[in-house]
Coordinates of C-alpha atoms and ligand atoms in Angstrom, one line a residue:
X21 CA 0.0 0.0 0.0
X22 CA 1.3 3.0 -0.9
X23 CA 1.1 4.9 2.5
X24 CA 3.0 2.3 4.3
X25 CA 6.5 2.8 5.2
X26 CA 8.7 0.7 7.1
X27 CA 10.4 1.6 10.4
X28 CA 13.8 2.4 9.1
X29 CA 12.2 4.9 6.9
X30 CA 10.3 6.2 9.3
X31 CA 13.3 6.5 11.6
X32 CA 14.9 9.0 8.6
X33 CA 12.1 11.1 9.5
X34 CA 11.5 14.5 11.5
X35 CA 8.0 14.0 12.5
X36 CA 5.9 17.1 13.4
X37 CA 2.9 14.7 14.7
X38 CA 3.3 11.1 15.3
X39 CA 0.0 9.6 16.1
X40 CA -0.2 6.0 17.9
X41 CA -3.6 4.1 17.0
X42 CA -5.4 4.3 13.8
X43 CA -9.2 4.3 15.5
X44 CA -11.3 7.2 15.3
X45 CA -9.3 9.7 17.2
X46 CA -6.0 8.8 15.6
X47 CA -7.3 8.5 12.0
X48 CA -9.1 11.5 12.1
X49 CA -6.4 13.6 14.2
X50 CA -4.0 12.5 11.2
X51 CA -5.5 13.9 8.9
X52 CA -6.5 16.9 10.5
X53 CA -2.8 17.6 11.4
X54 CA -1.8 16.9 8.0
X55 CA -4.3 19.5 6.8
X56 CA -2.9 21.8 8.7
X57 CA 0.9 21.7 6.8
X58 CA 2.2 18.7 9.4
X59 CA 4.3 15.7 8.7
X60 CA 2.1 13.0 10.0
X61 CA 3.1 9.2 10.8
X62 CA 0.1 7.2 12.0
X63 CA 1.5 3.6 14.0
X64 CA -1.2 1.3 14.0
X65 CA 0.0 -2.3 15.9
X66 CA -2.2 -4.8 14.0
X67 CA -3.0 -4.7 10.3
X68 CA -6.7 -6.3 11.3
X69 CA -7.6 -3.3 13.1
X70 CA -6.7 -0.6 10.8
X71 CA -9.5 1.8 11.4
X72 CA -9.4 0.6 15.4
X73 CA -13.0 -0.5 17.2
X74 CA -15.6 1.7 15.6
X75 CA -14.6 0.4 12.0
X76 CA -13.8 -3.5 13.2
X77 CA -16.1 -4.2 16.3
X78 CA -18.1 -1.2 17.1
X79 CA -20.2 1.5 15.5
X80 CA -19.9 0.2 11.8
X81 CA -20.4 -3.7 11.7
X82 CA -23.0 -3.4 14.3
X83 CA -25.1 -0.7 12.3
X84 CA -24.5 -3.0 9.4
X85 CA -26.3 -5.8 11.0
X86 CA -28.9 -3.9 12.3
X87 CA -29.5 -2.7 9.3
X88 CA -30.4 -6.4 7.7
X89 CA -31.5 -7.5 10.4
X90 CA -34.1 -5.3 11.0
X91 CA -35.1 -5.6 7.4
X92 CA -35.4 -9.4 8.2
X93 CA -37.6 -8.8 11.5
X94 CA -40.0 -6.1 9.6
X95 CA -40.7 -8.2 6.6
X96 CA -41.1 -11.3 8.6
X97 CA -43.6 -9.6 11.9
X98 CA -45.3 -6.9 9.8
X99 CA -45.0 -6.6 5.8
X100 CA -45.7 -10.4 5.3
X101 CA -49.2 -9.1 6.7
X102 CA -49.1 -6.1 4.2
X103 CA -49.2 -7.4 0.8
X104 CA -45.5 -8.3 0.9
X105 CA -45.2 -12.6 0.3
X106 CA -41.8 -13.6 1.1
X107 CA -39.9 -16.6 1.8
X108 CA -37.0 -15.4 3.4
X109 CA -34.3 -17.2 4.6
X110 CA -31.5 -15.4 6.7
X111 CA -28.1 -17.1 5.6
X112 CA -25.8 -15.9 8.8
X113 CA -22.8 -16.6 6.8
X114 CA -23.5 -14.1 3.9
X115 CA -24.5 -11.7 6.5
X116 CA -21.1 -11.3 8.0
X117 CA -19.8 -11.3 4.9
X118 CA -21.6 -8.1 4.0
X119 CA -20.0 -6.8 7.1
X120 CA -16.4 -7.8 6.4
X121 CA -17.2 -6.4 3.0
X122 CA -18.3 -2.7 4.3
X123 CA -15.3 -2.5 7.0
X124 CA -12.9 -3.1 3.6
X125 CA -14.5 -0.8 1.8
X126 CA -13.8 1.5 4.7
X127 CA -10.5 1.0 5.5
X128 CA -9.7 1.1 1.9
X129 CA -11.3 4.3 1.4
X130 CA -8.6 5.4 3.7
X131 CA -5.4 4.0 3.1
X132 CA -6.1 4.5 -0.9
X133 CA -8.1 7.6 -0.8
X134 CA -7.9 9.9 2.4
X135 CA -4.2 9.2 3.9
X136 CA -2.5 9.6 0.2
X137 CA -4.1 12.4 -0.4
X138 CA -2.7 14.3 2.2
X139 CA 0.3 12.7 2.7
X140 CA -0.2 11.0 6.0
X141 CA 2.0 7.4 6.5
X142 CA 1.3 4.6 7.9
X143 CA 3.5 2.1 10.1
X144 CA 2.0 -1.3 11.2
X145 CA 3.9 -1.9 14.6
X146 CA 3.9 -1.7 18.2
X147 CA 4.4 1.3 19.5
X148 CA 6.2 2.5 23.1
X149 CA 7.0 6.0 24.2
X150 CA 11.1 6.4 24.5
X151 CA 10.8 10.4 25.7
X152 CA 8.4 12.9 25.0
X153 CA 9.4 13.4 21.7
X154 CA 10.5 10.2 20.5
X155 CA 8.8 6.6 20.2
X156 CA 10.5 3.3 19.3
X157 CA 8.7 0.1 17.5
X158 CA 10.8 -2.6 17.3
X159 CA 14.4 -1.5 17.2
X160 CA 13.8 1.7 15.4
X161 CA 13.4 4.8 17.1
X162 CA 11.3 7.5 15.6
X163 CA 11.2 11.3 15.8
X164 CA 8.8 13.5 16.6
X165 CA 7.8 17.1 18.0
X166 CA 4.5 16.3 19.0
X167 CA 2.8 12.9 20.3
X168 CA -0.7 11.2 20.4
X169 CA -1.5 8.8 21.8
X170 CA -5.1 6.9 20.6
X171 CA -4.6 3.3 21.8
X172 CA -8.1 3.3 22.3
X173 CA -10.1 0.5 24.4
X174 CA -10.6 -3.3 25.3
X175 CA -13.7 -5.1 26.5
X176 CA -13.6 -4.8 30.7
X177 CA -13.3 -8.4 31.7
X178 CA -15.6 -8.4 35.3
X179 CA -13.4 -10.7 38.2
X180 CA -16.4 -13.3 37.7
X181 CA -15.7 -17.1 38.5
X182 CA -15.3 -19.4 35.6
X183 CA -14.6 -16.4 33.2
X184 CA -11.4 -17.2 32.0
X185 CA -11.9 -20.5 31.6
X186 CA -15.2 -19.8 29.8
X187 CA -13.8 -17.6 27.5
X188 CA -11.0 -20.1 26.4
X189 CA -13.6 -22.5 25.6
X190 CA -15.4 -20.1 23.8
X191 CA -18.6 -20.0 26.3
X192 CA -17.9 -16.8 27.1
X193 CA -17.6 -13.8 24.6
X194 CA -17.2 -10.2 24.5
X195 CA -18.4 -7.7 21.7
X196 CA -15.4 -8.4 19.4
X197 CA -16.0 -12.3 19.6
X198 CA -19.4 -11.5 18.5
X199 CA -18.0 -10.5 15.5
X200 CA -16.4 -13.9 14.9
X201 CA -19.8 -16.3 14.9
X202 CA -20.7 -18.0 12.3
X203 CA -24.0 -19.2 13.8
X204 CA -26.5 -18.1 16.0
X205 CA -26.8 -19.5 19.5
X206 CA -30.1 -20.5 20.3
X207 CA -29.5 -18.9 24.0
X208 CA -27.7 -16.0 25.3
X209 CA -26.7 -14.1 28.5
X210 CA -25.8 -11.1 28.4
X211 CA -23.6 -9.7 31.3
X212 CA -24.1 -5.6 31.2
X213 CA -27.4 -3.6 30.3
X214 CA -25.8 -0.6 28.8
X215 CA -26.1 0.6 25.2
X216 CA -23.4 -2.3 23.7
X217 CA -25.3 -5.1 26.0
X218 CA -28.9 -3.6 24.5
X219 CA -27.8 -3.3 21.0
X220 CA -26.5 -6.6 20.7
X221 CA -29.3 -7.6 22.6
X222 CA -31.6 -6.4 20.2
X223 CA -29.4 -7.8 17.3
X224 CA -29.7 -10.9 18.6
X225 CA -33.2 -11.4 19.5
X226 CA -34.5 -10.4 15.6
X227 CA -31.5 -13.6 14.9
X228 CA -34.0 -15.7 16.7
X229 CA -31.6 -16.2 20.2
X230 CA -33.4 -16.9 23.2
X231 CA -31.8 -13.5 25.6
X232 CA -31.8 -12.9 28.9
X233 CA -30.3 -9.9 30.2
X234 CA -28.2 -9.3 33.2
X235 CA -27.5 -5.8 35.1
X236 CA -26.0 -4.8 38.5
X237 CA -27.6 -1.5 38.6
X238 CA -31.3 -1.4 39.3
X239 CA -32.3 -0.3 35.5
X240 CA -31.0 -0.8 32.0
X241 CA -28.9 1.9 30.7
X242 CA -27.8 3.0 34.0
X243 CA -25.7 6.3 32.7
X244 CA -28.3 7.4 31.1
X245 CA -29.6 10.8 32.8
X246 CA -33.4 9.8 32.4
X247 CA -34.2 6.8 34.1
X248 CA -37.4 6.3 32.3
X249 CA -35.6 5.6 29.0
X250 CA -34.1 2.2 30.3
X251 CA -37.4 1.7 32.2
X252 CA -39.7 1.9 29.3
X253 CA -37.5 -0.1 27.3
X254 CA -37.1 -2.9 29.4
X255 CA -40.6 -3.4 30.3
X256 CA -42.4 -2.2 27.3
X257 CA -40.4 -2.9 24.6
X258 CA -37.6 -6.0 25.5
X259 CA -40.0 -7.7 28.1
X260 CA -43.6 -7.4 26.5
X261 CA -42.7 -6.8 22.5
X262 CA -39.7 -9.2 23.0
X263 CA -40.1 -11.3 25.4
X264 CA -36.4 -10.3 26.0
X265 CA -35.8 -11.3 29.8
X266 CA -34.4 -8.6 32.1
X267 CA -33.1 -9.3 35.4
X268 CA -31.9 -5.8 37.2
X269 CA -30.0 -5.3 40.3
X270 CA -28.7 -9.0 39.8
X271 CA -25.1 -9.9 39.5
X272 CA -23.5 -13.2 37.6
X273 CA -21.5 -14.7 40.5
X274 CA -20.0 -17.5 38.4
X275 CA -19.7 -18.7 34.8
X276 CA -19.5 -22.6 34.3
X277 CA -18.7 -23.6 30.6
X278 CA -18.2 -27.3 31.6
X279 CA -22.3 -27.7 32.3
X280 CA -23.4 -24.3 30.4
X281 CA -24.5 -22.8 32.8
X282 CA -24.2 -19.1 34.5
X283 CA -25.0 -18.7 37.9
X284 CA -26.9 -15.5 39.2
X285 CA -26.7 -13.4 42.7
X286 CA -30.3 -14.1 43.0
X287 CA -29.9 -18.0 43.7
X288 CA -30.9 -19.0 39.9
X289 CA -28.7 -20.8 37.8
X290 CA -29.5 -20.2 33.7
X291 CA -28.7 -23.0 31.3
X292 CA -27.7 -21.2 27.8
X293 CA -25.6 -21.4 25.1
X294 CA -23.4 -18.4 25.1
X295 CA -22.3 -15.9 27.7
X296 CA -21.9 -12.4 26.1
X297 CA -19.9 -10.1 28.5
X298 CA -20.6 -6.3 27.9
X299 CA -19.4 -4.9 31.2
X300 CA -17.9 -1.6 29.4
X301 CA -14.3 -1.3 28.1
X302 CA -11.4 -0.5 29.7
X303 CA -8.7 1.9 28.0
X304 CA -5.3 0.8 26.6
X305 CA -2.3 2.1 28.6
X306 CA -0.1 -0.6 29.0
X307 CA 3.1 -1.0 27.1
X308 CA 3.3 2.2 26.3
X309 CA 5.7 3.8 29.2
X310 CA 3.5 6.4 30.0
X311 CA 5.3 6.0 33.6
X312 CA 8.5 6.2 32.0
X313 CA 7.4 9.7 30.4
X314 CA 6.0 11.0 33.1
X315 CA 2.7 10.6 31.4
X316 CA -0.5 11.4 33.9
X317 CA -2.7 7.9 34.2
X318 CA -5.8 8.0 36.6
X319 CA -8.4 5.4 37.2
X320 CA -6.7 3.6 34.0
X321 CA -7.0 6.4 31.2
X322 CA -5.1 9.3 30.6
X323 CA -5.3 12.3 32.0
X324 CA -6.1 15.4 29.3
X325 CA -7.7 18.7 29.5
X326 CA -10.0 20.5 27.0
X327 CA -7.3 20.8 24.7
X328 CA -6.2 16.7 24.8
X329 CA -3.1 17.6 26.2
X330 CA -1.5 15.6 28.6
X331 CA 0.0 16.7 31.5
X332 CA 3.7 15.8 29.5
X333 CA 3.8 19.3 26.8
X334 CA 4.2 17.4 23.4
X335 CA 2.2 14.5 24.4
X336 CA -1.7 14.4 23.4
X337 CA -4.2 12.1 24.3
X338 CA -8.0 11.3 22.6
X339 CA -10.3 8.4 22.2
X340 CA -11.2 5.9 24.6
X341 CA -7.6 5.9 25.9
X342 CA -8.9 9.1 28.0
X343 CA -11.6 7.1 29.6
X344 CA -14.2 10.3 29.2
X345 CA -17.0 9.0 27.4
X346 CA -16.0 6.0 24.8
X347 CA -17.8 7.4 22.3
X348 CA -16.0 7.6 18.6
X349 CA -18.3 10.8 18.3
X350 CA -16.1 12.1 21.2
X351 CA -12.9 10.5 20.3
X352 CA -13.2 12.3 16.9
X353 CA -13.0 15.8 17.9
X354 CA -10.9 15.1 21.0
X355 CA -8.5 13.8 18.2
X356 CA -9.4 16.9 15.8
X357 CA -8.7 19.2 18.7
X358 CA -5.4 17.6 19.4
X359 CA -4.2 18.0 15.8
X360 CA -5.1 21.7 16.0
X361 CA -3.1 22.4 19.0
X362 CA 0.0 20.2 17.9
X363 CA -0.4 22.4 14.5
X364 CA -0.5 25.7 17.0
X365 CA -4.0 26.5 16.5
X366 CA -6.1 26.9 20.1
X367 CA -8.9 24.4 20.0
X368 CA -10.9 22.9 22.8
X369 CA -13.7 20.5 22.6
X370 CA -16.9 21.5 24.9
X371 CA -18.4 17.9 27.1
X372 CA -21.1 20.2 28.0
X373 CA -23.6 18.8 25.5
X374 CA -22.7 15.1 24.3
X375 CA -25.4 13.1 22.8
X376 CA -26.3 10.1 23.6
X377 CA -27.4 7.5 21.4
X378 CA -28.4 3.6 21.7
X379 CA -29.3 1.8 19.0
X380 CA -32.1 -0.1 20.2
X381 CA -35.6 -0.8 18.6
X382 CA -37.3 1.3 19.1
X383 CA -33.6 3.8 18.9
X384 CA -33.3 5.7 22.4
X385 CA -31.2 9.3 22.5
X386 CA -30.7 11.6 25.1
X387 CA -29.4 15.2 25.1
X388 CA -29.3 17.9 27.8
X389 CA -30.6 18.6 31.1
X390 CA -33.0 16.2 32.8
X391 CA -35.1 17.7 35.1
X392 CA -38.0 16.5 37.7
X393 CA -41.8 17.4 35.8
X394 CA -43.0 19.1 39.1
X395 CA -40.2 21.4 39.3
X396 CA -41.4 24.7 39.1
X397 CA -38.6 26.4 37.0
X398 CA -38.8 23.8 34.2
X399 CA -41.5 23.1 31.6
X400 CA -41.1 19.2 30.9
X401 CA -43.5 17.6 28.2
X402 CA -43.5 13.9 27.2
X403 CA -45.3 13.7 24.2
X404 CA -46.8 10.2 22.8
X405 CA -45.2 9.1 19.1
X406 CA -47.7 7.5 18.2
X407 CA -49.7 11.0 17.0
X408 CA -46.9 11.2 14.0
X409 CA -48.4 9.9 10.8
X410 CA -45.0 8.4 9.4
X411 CA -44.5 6.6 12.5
X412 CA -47.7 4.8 12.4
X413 CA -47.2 4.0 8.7
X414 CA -44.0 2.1 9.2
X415 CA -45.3 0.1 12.4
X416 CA -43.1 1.9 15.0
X417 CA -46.2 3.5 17.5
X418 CA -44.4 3.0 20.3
X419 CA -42.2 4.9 22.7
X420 CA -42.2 9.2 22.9
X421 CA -39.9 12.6 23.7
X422 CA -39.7 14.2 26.6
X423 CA -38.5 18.0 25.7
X424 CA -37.2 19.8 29.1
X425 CA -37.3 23.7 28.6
X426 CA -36.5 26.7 31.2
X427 CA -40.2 28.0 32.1
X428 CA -38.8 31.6 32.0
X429 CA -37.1 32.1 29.2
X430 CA -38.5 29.2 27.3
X431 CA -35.1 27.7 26.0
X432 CA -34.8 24.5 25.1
X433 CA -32.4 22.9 27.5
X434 CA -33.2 19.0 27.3
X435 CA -34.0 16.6 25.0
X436 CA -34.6 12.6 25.9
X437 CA -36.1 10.3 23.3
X438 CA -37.1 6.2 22.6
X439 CA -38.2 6.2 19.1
X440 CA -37.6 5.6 15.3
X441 CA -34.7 7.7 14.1
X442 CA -33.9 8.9 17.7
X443 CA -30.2 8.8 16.8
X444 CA -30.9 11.5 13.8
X445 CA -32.8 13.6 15.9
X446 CA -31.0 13.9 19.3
X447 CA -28.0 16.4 16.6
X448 CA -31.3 18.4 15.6
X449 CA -32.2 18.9 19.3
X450 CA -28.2 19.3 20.1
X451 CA -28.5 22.1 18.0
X452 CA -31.4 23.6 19.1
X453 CA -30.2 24.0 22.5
X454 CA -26.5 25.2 21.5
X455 CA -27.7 28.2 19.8
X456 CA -30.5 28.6 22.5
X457 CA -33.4 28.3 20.9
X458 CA -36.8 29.1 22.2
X459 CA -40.0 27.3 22.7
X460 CA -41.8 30.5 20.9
X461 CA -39.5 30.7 18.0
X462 CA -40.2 26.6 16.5
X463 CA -43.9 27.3 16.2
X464 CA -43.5 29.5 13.9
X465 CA -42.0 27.2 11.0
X466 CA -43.0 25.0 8.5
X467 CA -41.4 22.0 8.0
X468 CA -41.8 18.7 5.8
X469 CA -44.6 16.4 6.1
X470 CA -45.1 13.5 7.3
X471 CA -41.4 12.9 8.6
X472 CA -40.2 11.2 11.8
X473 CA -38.1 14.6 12.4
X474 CA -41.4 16.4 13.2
X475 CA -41.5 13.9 16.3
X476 CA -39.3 16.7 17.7
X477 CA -40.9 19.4 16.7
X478 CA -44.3 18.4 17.3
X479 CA -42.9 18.0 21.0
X480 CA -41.6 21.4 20.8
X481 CA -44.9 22.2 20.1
X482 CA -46.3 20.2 22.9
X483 CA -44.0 22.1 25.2
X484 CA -44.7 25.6 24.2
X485 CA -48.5 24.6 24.4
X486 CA -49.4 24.5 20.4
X487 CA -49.5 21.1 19.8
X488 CA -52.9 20.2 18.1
X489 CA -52.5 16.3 17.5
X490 CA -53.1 15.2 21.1
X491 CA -56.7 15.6 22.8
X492 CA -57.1 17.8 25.4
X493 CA -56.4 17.2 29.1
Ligands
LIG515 P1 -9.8 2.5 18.9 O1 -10.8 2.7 17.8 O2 -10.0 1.4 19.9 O3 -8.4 2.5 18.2 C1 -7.2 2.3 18.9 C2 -6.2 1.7 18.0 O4 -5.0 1.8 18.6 C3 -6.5 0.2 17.8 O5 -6.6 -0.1 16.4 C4 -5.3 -0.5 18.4 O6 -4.9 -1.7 17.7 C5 -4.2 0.6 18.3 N1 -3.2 0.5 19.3 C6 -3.3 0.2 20.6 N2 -2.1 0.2 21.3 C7 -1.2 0.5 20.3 C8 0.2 0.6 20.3 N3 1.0 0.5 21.4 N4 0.8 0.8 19.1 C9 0.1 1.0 18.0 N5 -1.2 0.9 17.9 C10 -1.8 0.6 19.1 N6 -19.4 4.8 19.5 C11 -20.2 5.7 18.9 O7 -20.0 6.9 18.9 N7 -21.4 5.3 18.2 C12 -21.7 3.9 18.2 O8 -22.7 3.6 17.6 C13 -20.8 3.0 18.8 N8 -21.1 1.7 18.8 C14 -20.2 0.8 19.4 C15 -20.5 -0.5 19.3 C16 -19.7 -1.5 20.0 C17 -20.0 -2.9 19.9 C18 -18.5 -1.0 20.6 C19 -17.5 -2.0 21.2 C20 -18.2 0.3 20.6 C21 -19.0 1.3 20.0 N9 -18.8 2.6 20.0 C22 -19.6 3.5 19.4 C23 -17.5 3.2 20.7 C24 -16.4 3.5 19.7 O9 -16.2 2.3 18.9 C25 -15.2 3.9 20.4 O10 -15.4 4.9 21.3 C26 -14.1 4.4 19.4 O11 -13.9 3.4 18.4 C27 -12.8 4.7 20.1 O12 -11.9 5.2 19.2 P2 -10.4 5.3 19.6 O13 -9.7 6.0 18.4 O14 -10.2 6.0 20.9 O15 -9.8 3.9 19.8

């Protein structure tokens, strides 16, 4: 490939930015940098993950099989009874192989396209700090005046009895074994009701698995600011639409691959054919001698301010590897805002709005403040989705947004949703509440018709009192 050098060329090199870890942040911090006039080097350790966890084992393969899956799960629960015959067969194989081709057709698009184009290279090796401004990989030591590091993230492994040994015998798996099946276990338990536990969750029910879902916490999506998000979907949607079973403030005290069988803190013990653990991720700091640079580590990321510098001057940090929100939405322009500094610019990234997405069915987003319905200073309106024309057409009338505003002023300071297309609209309502945007001011436009985005605005509407779908109360 023509980006690729080796290390001895590399070594020849004066580096202005030397990024380590091609994921999100890295990638896209690259080519930022190299935008901006810099000499880039991007050290990736393993050719199979060019691209890192949102391109491999995150954000893209899982969208991709949501994508046919659902198709699968509509045509087979709703548009066989809508004119649509089908005899549809769902060959697993070709499935993943859809997948594998889209994450090609990714990474291609950037070691052929995007790198080249602005001259950013591309080393495949491990990389290990040597001093603040140099990094070696294998023998070869390698220049550079500034540093990022975007190792990224690994799935948390929880201290659970019989985990090791289940995950050597292949009982147990995390979210990038997932990626590896080629069949569908009739059973699964999932450890971890957060947004990677629910999605695959969700994958895997509409693939016909039996799934039973484990959380600690008393509630599924437990960092999610609006409790009744998880609530609604685990009763209404995964327990009665799904038959998906939940089992809240329960832990898995032991894992035994030998009888397949998981054993919970409640006294039960589950029979089922795979253990899926999705128990978070924890970032990737080790072999890197951030000790040995003096690099800040706390709790197991990296310590960085609003810029992504570390506490180290020439040494940046973004991505998962800083442990703030594991999000490749965040990674991005934490990665964006290092490359801008390291090119002298003076960039910061703002955590004060960060949306929130899972990718459920029905999709659940969340943006904002969350605020208490009989507090006096807020307005807070949940409004039904089932009044929105396109939503009943496609067989989603489930699940509805709760739009928290300041009673005074009217802005829009909150936004929490479960619904079809949730994850396009929670940027609409980001927006809305960056440039402070009033209750008064949406009901004055006209927008398209019938479209899931008027979810949002009809419940603008509802909020500022307007709404005229919903009978009176
Ligand atoms: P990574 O993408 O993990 O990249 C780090 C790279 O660094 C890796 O390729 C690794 O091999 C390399 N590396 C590590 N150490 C070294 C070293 N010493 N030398 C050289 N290279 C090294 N986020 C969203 O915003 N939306 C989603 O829908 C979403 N879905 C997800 C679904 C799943 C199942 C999972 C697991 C995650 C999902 N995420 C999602 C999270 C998202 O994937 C991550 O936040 C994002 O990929 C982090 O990017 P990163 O650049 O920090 O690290």
């Amino acid at each position: 490939m023509s980006v690729e050098i080796t290390s001895r060329d590399a070594e020849n090199t004066r580096w202005d930015f030397v990024v380590i870890g091609s994921g999100t942040a890295g990638a896209d911090a690259a080519v930022r940098a190299a935008q901006l006039g810099l000499k880039v080097l991007l050290i990736e350790r393993d050719r199979n993950r060019l691209g890192g966890t949102c391109v491999n084992v995150g954000c893209v393969p899982t969208k991709k099989l949501l994508y046919i899956v659902d198709h699968y799960y509509e045509l087979s629960k709703y548009l066989v009874n809508e004119g649509l015959s089908t005899n549809m067969k769902l060959d697993i194989k070709a499935m993943f192989e859809a997948k594998d081709r889209l994450i090609n057709q990714i990474i291609a698009w950037y070691m052929f396209r995007v790198f080249p184009s602005w001259g950013v290279k591309v080393l495949i090796g491990e990389a290990r700090l040597e001093s603040p401004r140099s990094i070696k990989v294998g023998d070869s030591v390698i220049e550079a005046r500034n540093i990022l590091i975007a190792t990224g993230s690994r799935p948390k492994l929880p201290p659970i009895k019989g985990i090791e040994q289940g995950l050597r015998r292949g009982f147990a798996i995390t979210s990038d074994d997932f990626f590896l099946l080629d069949s569908i276990p009739e059973s699964v338990l999932i450890i971890g009701g957060g947004a990677i536990g629910v999605e695959l969750g969700t994958l895997l029910y509409k693939l016909g698995s039996r799934v039973t879902i484990v959380e600690v916490m008393d509630r599924l999506l437990p960092t999610f600011p609006d409790p009744e998000l998880g609530n609604y979907l685990a009763g209404k949607v995964m327990k009665e639409m799904y038959g998906i079973d939940i089992k809240v403030s329960t832990s898995v005290t032991e894992i035994d691959p030998d009888n397949g069988l998981v054993r919970l803190s409640n006294g039960e013990s589950l029979k089922v054919n795979k253990v899926l653990i999705a128990v978070g991720r924890e970032p990737n700091t080790e072999g890197l001698n951030l000790e040995g640079v003096g690099v800040e580590v706390r709790n197991g990321a990296i310590t960085v301010d609003d810029h992504s510098r570390t506490n180290v001057p020439s040494i940046y940090a973004a991505g998962d590897v800083t442990g703030k929100y594991m999000l490749a939405s965040v990674a991005k322009v934490q990665g964006i805002v290092a490359a801008e500094n390291a090119a002298s610019l003076n960039s910061r990234i703002d955590y004060s709005l960060i949306p929130m997405v899972v990718f459920s069915d029905p999709e659940i987003a969340s943006v904002g403040t969350i605020a208490n319905k009989d507090d006096p200073k807020y307005i807070v309106t949940k409004m039904p989705n089932i009044i929105n024309y396109r939503v009943i057409a496609y067989n989603k009338p489930y699940g509805w947004v709760k739009i928290i505003a300041e009673r005074v002023s009217g802005k829009i300071i909150g936004f929490h949703m479960i619904g079809p297309w949730a994850s396009e609209l929670v940027n609409m309502a980001a927006m809305a509440i960056r440039k402070g945007l009033t209750l008064g001011e949406v009901k004055e436009w006209v927008v398209a018709h019938p479209v899931f985005s008027e979810l949002l605005i009809d419940a603008l509407e509802l909020a500022a009192g307007s709404n005229v779908y919903l009978p009176r109360r």
